[in-house]
Amino acid sequence: MLQSIFKKKCLPIFIMAISVTQASAQQDTLLSLNDVIVLGNQNYHLLRARTFDAIAAEKHVDVVKYSRLPTLDASYQAGISTANNLIGVFNPNGILPISGPTSTENKFEPGTGSAAGILLNWQAVTFGERDARINTAVAEATVQKSLLQKEQFQHAINIISSYLDILLANANLHIHQQNIKRVEANLKQSRVLTSSGIKAGVDTELFQSELSKAKVEYINSHKQLEILQWNLARLIVIENLPVPRDSAFLSTLPSSRILTDSNLDLHPIIKYSQSQFELSQSKEQQIKKSYLPKINVWGAGFARGSGFLADGSLHAWEGLNLTRYNYSVGLQLTFPIMKYGEAKRLLAHQSSLSKGAEELLQNERSQLFSQQQIANTTLDHSLQVVSETKEQLRSAQAAFQAMQIRYNTGLVNFSDLIQAQYTLLKSELDVKQAYWDTWKAQLLEAAVKGDVNIFLNEMK
């Protein structure tokens, strides 16, 4: 009965999974750990976006520095208008100003007029305000560069972690495949023992059920493996399933056993937080300089033309020719008297932001210090677990072999053999898990010390 149910339901699912595996295998891409790190750094869209942000921030520094140069504006205008005017002061807001003496009456015959000029304006002395703006732009560029380095580092850590996850999932898949072979061998043997009368026929059905369970576990393991592969494919931006080439991680241990604390100031996360704090301080300095006086140097050359002559006669089209030329130079001192109140309030606001940035920096330091201690403890205990799981596996293998012989001779029942088989399966999985835990601890060590080479150097 159980055999019939398996053939109708479980077997088609298993065959389908194997077919999918074979089809996808043709699209798999074999990659080393260094390969995936390089691909991730080159292709990951978030990193590319951060790169362009950093480039833009550097270009903005050039823009701000360019403001040190004077401005030079040239203009020319021509028009047709009347020349009626009155003496008196008015505010030409929204009204075109009219120059010239008072007219005796309103005349509506238009004449031409023209004007041209060139104006140089240079903010020669800013008492440090311009340098403060440049320093702020430089600090913003440093923040973007530090953010890029932090993202690159964290992405490399995520890629390595995903790579290790795939290795473990692949090893588990192989272990479940071997377990299927063991169950199939026991099923075959149970049929022989049943036909000879040594074992009851129910053992065959029980082994058949165990075979279905083993195949379901294999299918689930394969699903988990493919999910992890697609996750790594997303991190390195490829369309095919990545297959790890460096498989020695689950059979070897890191050589570094003595762990020391590192300089946290070199950690990408600390450098990014430090750059944010320094940017906030630069903004404070810029606000302090914003209400200081400024000295402008200006110079101008200009000319006018008019179709209205001094005697009141009109020569309509002669106004297009420039007939009067002038020049002027001078200094201008400006002091934003009412700017102080605004700057004072802005400075109080920015000062609070600076204090907050400093506290965030100290928080990052505290977290990394604690994580360093956790990494040390985790790696030390993971190495101890590997030793114990290897001994556990050796004992489980010996126990299973002995139990299999005793079952074949009729000395133990089905439950005893299956229990030994479960113990062996768990021991095989535990060994791979222990090696994986050790390398994960080594990766954590690299992550909290801010140097991915701490992990990569262990591959040599």
PDB file of N, CA and C in Angstrom, residues 24-56:
ATOM      1  N   SER A  24      18.903  22.946 -14.970  1.00  0.00           N
ATOM      2  CA  SER A  24      19.557  24.158 -14.462  1.00  0.00           C
ATOM      3  C   SER A  24      21.060  23.997 -14.411  1.00  0.00           C
ATOM      4  N   ALA A  25      21.522  22.770 -14.291  1.00  0.00           N
ATOM      5  CA  ALA A  25      22.963  22.540 -14.217  1.00  0.00           C
ATOM      6  C   ALA A  25      23.663  23.015 -15.482  1.00  0.00           C
ATOM      7  N   GLN A  26      22.949  22.987 -16.616  1.00  0.00           N
ATOM      8  CA  GLN A  26      23.536  23.434 -17.861  1.00  0.00           C
ATOM      9  C   GLN A  26      23.784  24.945 -17.854  1.00  0.00           C
ATOM     10  N   GLN A  27      23.111  25.669 -16.970  1.00  0.00           N
ATOM     11  CA  GLN A  27      23.259  27.109 -16.898  1.00  0.00           C
ATOM     12  C   GLN A  27      24.109  27.542 -15.711  1.00  0.00           C
ATOM     13  N   ASP A  28      24.602  26.620 -14.929  1.00  0.00           N
ATOM     14  CA  ASP A  28      25.399  26.953 -13.758  1.00  0.00           C
ATOM     15  C   ASP A  28      26.730  27.573 -14.170  1.00  0.00           C
ATOM     16  N   THR A  29      27.247  28.439 -13.311  1.00  0.00           N
ATOM     17  CA  THR A  29      28.526  29.096 -13.549  1.00  0.00           C
ATOM     18  C   THR A  29      29.461  28.774 -12.394  1.00  0.00           C
ATOM     19  N   LEU A  30      30.576  28.124 -12.695  1.00  0.00           N
ATOM     20  CA  LEU A  30      31.544  27.741 -11.668  1.00  0.00           C
ATOM     21  C   LEU A  30      32.407  28.942 -11.325  1.00  0.00           C
ATOM     22  N   LEU A  31      32.403  29.329 -10.054  1.00  0.00           N
ATOM     23  CA  LEU A  31      33.092  30.548  -9.635  1.00  0.00           C
ATOM     24  C   LEU A  31      33.868  30.310  -8.352  1.00  0.00           C
ATOM     25  N   SER A  32      35.061  30.898  -8.297  1.00  0.00           N
ATOM     26  CA  SER A  32      35.830  30.884  -7.056  1.00  0.00           C
ATOM     27  C   SER A  32      35.347  32.028  -6.164  1.00  0.00           C
ATOM     28  N   LEU A  33      35.798  32.016  -4.919  1.00  0.00           N
ATOM     29  CA  LEU A  33      35.383  33.075  -3.997  1.00  0.00           C
ATOM     30  C   LEU A  33      35.889  34.437  -4.465  1.00  0.00           C
ATOM     31  N   ASN A  34      37.118  34.479  -4.949  1.00  0.00           N
ATOM     32  CA  ASN A  34      37.648  35.746  -5.456  1.00  0.00           C
ATOM     33  C   ASN A  34      36.855  36.232  -6.665  1.00  0.00           C
ATOM     34  N   ASP A  35      36.414  35.294  -7.495  1.00  0.00           N
ATOM     35  CA  ASP A  35      35.611  35.661  -8.668  1.00  0.00           C
ATOM     36  C   ASP A  35      34.326  36.376  -8.260  1.00  0.00           C
ATOM     37  N   VAL A  36      33.613  35.812  -7.292  1.00  0.00           N
ATOM     38  CA  VAL A  36      32.321  36.398  -6.917  1.00  0.00           C
ATOM     39  C   VAL A  36      32.507  37.755  -6.240  1.00  0.00           C
ATOM     40  N   ILE A  37      33.599  37.922  -5.494  1.00  0.00           N
ATOM     41  CA  ILE A  37      33.859  39.223  -4.871  1.00  0.00           C
ATOM     42  C   ILE A  37      34.106  40.281  -5.934  1.00  0.00           C
ATOM     43  N   VAL A  38      34.906  39.933  -6.945  1.00  0.00           N
ATOM     44  CA  VAL A  38      35.194  40.878  -8.032  1.00  0.00           C
ATOM     45  C   VAL A  38      33.921  41.209  -8.803  1.00  0.00           C
ATOM     46  N   LEU A  39      33.125  40.182  -9.119  1.00  0.00           N
ATOM     47  CA  LEU A  39      31.881  40.414  -9.855  1.00  0.00           C
ATOM     48  C   LEU A  39      30.924  41.293  -9.060  1.00  0.00           C
ATOM     49  N   GLY A  40      30.815  41.009  -7.774  1.00  0.00           N
ATOM     50  CA  GLY A  40      29.923  41.808  -6.940  1.00  0.00           C
ATOM     51  C   GLY A  40      30.353  43.259  -6.878  1.00  0.00           C
ATOM     52  N   ASN A  41      31.662  43.492  -6.778  1.00  0.00           N
ATOM     53  CA  ASN A  41      32.173  44.849  -6.697  1.00  0.00           C
ATOM     54  C   ASN A  41      31.971  45.602  -8.010  1.00  0.00           C
ATOM     55  N   GLN A  42      32.039  44.879  -9.121  1.00  0.00           N
ATOM     56  CA  GLN A  42      31.905  45.514 -10.430  1.00  0.00           C
ATOM     57  C   GLN A  42      30.443  45.711 -10.846  1.00  0.00           C
ATOM     58  N   ASN A  43      29.580  44.756 -10.512  1.00  0.00           N
ATOM     59  CA  ASN A  43      28.243  44.723 -11.104  1.00  0.00           C
ATOM     60  C   ASN A  43      27.119  45.200 -10.198  1.00  0.00           C
ATOM     61  N   TYR A  44      27.306  45.129  -8.891  1.00  0.00           N
ATOM     62  CA  TYR A  44      26.181  45.395  -7.983  1.00  0.00           C
ATOM     63  C   TYR A  44      25.726  46.839  -8.145  1.00  0.00           C
ATOM     64  N   HIS A  45      24.449  47.020  -8.422  1.00  0.00           N
ATOM     65  CA  HIS A  45      23.943  48.335  -8.804  1.00  0.00           C
ATOM     66  C   HIS A  45      24.055  49.352  -7.669  1.00  0.00           C
ATOM     67  N   LEU A  46      23.858  48.927  -6.435  1.00  0.00           N
ATOM     68  CA  LEU A  46      23.973  49.864  -5.324  1.00  0.00           C
ATOM     69  C   LEU A  46      25.394  50.405  -5.223  1.00  0.00           C
ATOM     70  N   LEU A  47      26.394  49.540  -5.407  1.00  0.00           N
ATOM     71  CA  LEU A  47      27.783  50.000  -5.365  1.00  0.00           C
ATOM     72  C   LEU A  47      28.080  50.942  -6.518  1.00  0.00           C
ATOM     73  N   ARG A  48      27.538  50.648  -7.687  1.00  0.00           N
ATOM     74  CA  ARG A  48      27.734  51.541  -8.831  1.00  0.00           C
ATOM     75  C   ARG A  48      27.097  52.905  -8.561  1.00  0.00           C
ATOM     76  N   ALA A  49      25.922  52.888  -7.918  1.00  0.00           N
ATOM     77  CA  ALA A  49      25.278  54.152  -7.564  1.00  0.00           C
ATOM     78  C   ALA A  49      26.131  54.935  -6.570  1.00  0.00           C
ATOM     79  N   ARG A  50      26.685  54.239  -5.562  1.00  0.00           N
ATOM     80  CA  ARG A  50      27.541  54.903  -4.583  1.00  0.00           C
ATOM     81  C   ARG A  50      28.799  55.467  -5.251  1.00  0.00           C
ATOM     82  N   THR A  51      29.309  54.753  -6.249  1.00  0.00           N
ATOM     83  CA  THR A  51      30.497  55.233  -6.970  1.00  0.00           C
ATOM     84  C   THR A  51      30.196  56.548  -7.677  1.00  0.00           C
ATOM     85  N   PHE A  52      29.060  56.622  -8.360  1.00  0.00           N
ATOM     86  CA  PHE A  52      28.693  57.856  -9.039  1.00  0.00           C
ATOM     87  C   PHE A  52      28.424  58.985  -8.042  1.00  0.00           C
ATOM     88  N   ASP A  53      27.873  58.646  -6.879  1.00  0.00           N
ATOM     89  CA  ASP A  53      27.663  59.659  -5.840  1.00  0.00           C
ATOM     90  C   ASP A  53      28.999  60.231  -5.372  1.00  0.00           C
ATOM     91  N   ALA A  54      29.991  59.362  -5.207  1.00  0.00           N
ATOM     92  CA  ALA A  54      31.320  59.806  -4.769  1.00  0.00           C
ATOM     93  C   ALA A  54      31.969  60.682  -5.839  1.00  0.00           C
ATOM     94  N   ILE A  55      31.821  60.291  -7.105  1.00  0.00           N
ATOM     95  CA  ILE A  55      32.380  61.103  -8.197  1.00  0.00           C
ATOM     96  C   ILE A  55      31.705  62.471  -8.243  1.00  0.00           C
ATOM     97  N   ALA A  56      30.370  62.479  -8.089  1.00  0.00           N
ATOM     98  CA  ALA A  56      29.636  63.740  -8.106  1.00  0.00           C
ATOM     99  C   ALA A  56      30.076  64.655  -6.964  1.00  0.00           C
TER     100      ALA A  56
END
